[in-house]
Coordinates of C-alpha atoms in Angstrom, one line a residue:
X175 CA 78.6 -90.9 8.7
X176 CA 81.2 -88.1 10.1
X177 CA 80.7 -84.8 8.8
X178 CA 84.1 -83.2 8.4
X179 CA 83.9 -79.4 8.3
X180 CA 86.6 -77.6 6.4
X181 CA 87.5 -74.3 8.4
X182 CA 89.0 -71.6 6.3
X183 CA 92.0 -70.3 8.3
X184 CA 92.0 -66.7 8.4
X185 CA 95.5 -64.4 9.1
X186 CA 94.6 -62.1 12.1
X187 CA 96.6 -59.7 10.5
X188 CA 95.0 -59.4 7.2
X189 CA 92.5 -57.4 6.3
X190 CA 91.3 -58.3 2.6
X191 CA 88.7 -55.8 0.9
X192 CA 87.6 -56.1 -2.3
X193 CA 84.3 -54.1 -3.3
X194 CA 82.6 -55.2 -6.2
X195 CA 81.5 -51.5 -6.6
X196 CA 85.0 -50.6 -7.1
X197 CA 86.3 -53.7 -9.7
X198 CA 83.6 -52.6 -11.3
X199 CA 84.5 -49.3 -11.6
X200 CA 87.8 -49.6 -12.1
X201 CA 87.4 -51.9 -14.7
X202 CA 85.2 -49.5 -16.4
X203 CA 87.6 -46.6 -16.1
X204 CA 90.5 -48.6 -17.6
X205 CA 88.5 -49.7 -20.4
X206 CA 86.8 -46.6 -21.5
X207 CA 90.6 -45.0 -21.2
X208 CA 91.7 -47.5 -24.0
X209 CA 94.5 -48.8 -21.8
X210 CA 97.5 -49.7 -23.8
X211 CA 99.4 -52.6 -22.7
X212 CA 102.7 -52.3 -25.4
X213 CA 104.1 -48.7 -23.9
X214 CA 106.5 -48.1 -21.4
X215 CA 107.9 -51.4 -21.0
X216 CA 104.6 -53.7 -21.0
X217 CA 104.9 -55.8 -23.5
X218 CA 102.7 -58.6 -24.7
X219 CA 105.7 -61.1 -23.1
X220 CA 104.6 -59.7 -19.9
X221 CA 100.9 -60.3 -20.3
X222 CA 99.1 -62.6 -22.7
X223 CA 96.6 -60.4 -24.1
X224 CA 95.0 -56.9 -23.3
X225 CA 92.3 -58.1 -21.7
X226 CA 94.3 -61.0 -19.3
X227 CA 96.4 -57.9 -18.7
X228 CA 92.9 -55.5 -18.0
X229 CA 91.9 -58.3 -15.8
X230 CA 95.4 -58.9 -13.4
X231 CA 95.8 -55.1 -13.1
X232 CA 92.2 -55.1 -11.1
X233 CA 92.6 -58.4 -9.3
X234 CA 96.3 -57.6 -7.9
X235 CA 95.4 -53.8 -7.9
X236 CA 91.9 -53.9 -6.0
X237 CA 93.6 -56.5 -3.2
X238 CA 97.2 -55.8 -3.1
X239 CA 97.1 -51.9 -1.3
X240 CA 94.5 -53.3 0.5
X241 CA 95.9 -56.1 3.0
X242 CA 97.6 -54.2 6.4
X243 CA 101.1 -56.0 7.2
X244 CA 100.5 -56.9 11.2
X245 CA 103.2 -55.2 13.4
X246 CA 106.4 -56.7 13.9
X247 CA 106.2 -58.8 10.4
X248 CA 108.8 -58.5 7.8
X249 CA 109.0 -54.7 6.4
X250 CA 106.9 -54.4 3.4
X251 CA 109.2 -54.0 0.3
X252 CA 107.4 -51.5 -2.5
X253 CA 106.6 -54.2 -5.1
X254 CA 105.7 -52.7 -8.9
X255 CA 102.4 -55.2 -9.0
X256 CA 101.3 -52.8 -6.0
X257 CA 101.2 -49.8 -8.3
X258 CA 100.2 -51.3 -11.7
X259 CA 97.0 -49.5 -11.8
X260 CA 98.5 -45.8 -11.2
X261 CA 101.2 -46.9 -13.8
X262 CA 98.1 -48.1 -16.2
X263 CA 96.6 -44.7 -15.8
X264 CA 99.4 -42.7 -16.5
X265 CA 100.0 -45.2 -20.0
X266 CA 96.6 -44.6 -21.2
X267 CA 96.5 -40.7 -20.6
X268 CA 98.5 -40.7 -24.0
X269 CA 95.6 -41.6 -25.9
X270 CA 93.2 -39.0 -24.2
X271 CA 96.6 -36.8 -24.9
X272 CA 95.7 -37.3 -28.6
X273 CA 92.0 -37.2 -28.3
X274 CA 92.0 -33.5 -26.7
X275 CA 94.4 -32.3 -28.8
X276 CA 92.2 -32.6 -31.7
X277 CA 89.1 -30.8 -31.5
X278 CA 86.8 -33.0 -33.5
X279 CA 87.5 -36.0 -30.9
X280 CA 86.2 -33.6 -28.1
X281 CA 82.6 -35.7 -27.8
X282 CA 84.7 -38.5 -27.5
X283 CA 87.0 -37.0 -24.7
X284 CA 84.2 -35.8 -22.8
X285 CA 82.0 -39.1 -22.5
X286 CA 85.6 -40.5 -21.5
X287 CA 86.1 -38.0 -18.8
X288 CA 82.8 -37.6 -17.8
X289 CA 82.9 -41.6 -16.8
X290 CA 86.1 -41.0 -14.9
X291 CA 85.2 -38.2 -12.8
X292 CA 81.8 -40.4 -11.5
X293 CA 84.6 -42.1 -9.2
X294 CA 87.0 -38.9 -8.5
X295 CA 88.6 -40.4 -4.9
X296 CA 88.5 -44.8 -6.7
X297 CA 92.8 -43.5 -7.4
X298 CA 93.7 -41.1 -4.5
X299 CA 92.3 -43.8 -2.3
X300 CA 94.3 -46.6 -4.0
X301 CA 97.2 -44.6 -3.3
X302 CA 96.5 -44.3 0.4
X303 CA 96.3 -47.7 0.6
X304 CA 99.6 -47.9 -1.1
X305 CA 101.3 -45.6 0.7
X306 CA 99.7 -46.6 4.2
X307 CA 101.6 -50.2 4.0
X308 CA 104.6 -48.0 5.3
X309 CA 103.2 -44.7 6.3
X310 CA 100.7 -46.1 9.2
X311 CA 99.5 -43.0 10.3
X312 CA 97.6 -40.2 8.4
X313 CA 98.8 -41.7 5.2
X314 CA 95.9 -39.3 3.7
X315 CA 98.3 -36.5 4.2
X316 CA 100.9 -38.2 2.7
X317 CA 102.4 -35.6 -0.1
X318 CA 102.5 -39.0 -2.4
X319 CA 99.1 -39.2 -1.9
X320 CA 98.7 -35.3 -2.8
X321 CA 100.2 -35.9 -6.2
X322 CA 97.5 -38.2 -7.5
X323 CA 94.7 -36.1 -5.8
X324 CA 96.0 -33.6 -7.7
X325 CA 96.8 -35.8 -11.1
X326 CA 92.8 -36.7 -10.6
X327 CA 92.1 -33.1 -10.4
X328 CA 93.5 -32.2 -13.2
X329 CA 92.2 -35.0 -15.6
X330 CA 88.8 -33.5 -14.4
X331 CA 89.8 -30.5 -15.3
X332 CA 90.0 -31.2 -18.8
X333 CA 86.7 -32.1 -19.2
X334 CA 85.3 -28.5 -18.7
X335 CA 88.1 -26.9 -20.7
X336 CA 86.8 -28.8 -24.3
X337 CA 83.1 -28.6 -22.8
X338 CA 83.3 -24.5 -22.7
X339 CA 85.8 -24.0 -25.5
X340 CA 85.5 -23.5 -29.2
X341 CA 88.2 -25.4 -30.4
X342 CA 91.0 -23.5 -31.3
X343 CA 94.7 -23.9 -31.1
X344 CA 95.0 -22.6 -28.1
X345 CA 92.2 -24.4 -26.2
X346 CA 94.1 -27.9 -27.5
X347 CA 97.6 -27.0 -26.5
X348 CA 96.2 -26.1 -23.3
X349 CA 93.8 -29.4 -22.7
X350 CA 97.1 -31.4 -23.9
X351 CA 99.0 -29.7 -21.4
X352 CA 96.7 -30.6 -18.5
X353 CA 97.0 -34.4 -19.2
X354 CA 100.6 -33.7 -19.7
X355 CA 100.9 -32.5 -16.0
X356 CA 99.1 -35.2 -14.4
X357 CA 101.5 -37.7 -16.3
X358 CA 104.2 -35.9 -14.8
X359 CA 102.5 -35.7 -10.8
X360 CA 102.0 -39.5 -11.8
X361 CA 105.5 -40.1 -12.5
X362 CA 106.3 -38.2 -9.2
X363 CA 103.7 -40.2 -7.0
X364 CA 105.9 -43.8 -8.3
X365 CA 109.0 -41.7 -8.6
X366 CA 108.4 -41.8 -4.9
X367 CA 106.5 -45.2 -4.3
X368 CA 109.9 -47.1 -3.6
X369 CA 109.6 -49.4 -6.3
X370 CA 112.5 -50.5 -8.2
X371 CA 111.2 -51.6 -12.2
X372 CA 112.4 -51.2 -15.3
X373 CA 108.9 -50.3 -16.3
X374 CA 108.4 -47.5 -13.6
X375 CA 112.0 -46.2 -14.3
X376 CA 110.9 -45.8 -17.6
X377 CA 107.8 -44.0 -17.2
X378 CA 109.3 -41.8 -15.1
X379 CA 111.7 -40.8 -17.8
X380 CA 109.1 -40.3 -20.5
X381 CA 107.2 -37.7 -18.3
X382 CA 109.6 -35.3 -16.6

């Protein structure tokens, strides 16, 4: 009997890397975020169900930034599948909006935040990638790149605000606030992505 070997064919000029450190992770940081797949223009019609939708966002997040278009292909066009998971974040920051502006959800807010901030570079690094399909050198220094760093930063931030404060008023306004800015330095970061969607167009809008 011949034995027929089945070689996989590999593009030289892909590189596809997909940790299972970082699905994990991400997937764990979406869900503990409450991610909400109705605002902003994503609608059930667009995904079957929250977790189908959970589920592509990782798959065509964790791979998509990462494959390198080989020199001298056709230019990379900004596609909105390419920045889903930025776009996710900035959706579900509305619900830790609500938890941290009412003090008697701060436990909740701070277990939240303290899972996020155990992976503070998992989005500044998915924006590199992003941004690196055009930018091809020192994407890192990209000021794209800069907003989410900063977005990340600033979600952080939170977390020591409603750990230290008492509760009042103030200390809510100002926690809401925070979230409220790194919406906005989201917005900026697809603002400037390249992508033309209704969705991104959208968000952008709600967070100026």
């Amino acid at each position: 009997k011949k034995s027929i070997i089945k070689k996989q064919t590999r593009q030289p000029h892909q590189i596809m890397i997909v940790p299972s450190l970082v699905l994990a992770l991400s997937y764990a940081l979406l869900v503990l975020f409450y991610l909400s797949s109705t605002s902003h223009g994503y609608t059930p019609s667009t995904t079957p169900s929250r977790r189908a939708f959970i589920n592509s966002a990782i798959i065509a997040g964790a791979a998509s930034p990462l494959v390198a278009s080989a020199a001298g292909s056709d230019p990379y066009v900004p596609n909105v599948e390419d920045v889903k998971i930025i776009g996710t974040l900035g959706i579900s920051l509305d619900k830790l909006a609500a938890k941290v502006g009412d003090s008697s959800q701060w436990g909740d807010a701070s277990s939240n935040l303290a899972q996020f901030a155990k992976d503070p570079n998992f989005y500044p690094n998915y924006a590199r990638n992003f941004i690196s399909k055009t930018v091809k050198n020192n994407a890192e220094a990209d000021p794209r790149v800069g907003k989410i760093n900063l977005a990340v930063k600033t979600i952080i931030s939170v977390k020591d605000l409603i750990d230290l404060g008492t509760g009042t008023d103030a200390e809510c306004k100002e926690a809401v606030a925070r979230v409220r800015k790194a919406q906005v330095l989201i917005g900026d970061f697809l603002e400037g992505s390249g992508v033309k969607d209704e969705r991104v167009t959208k968000y952008i809008a709600a967070h100026r």
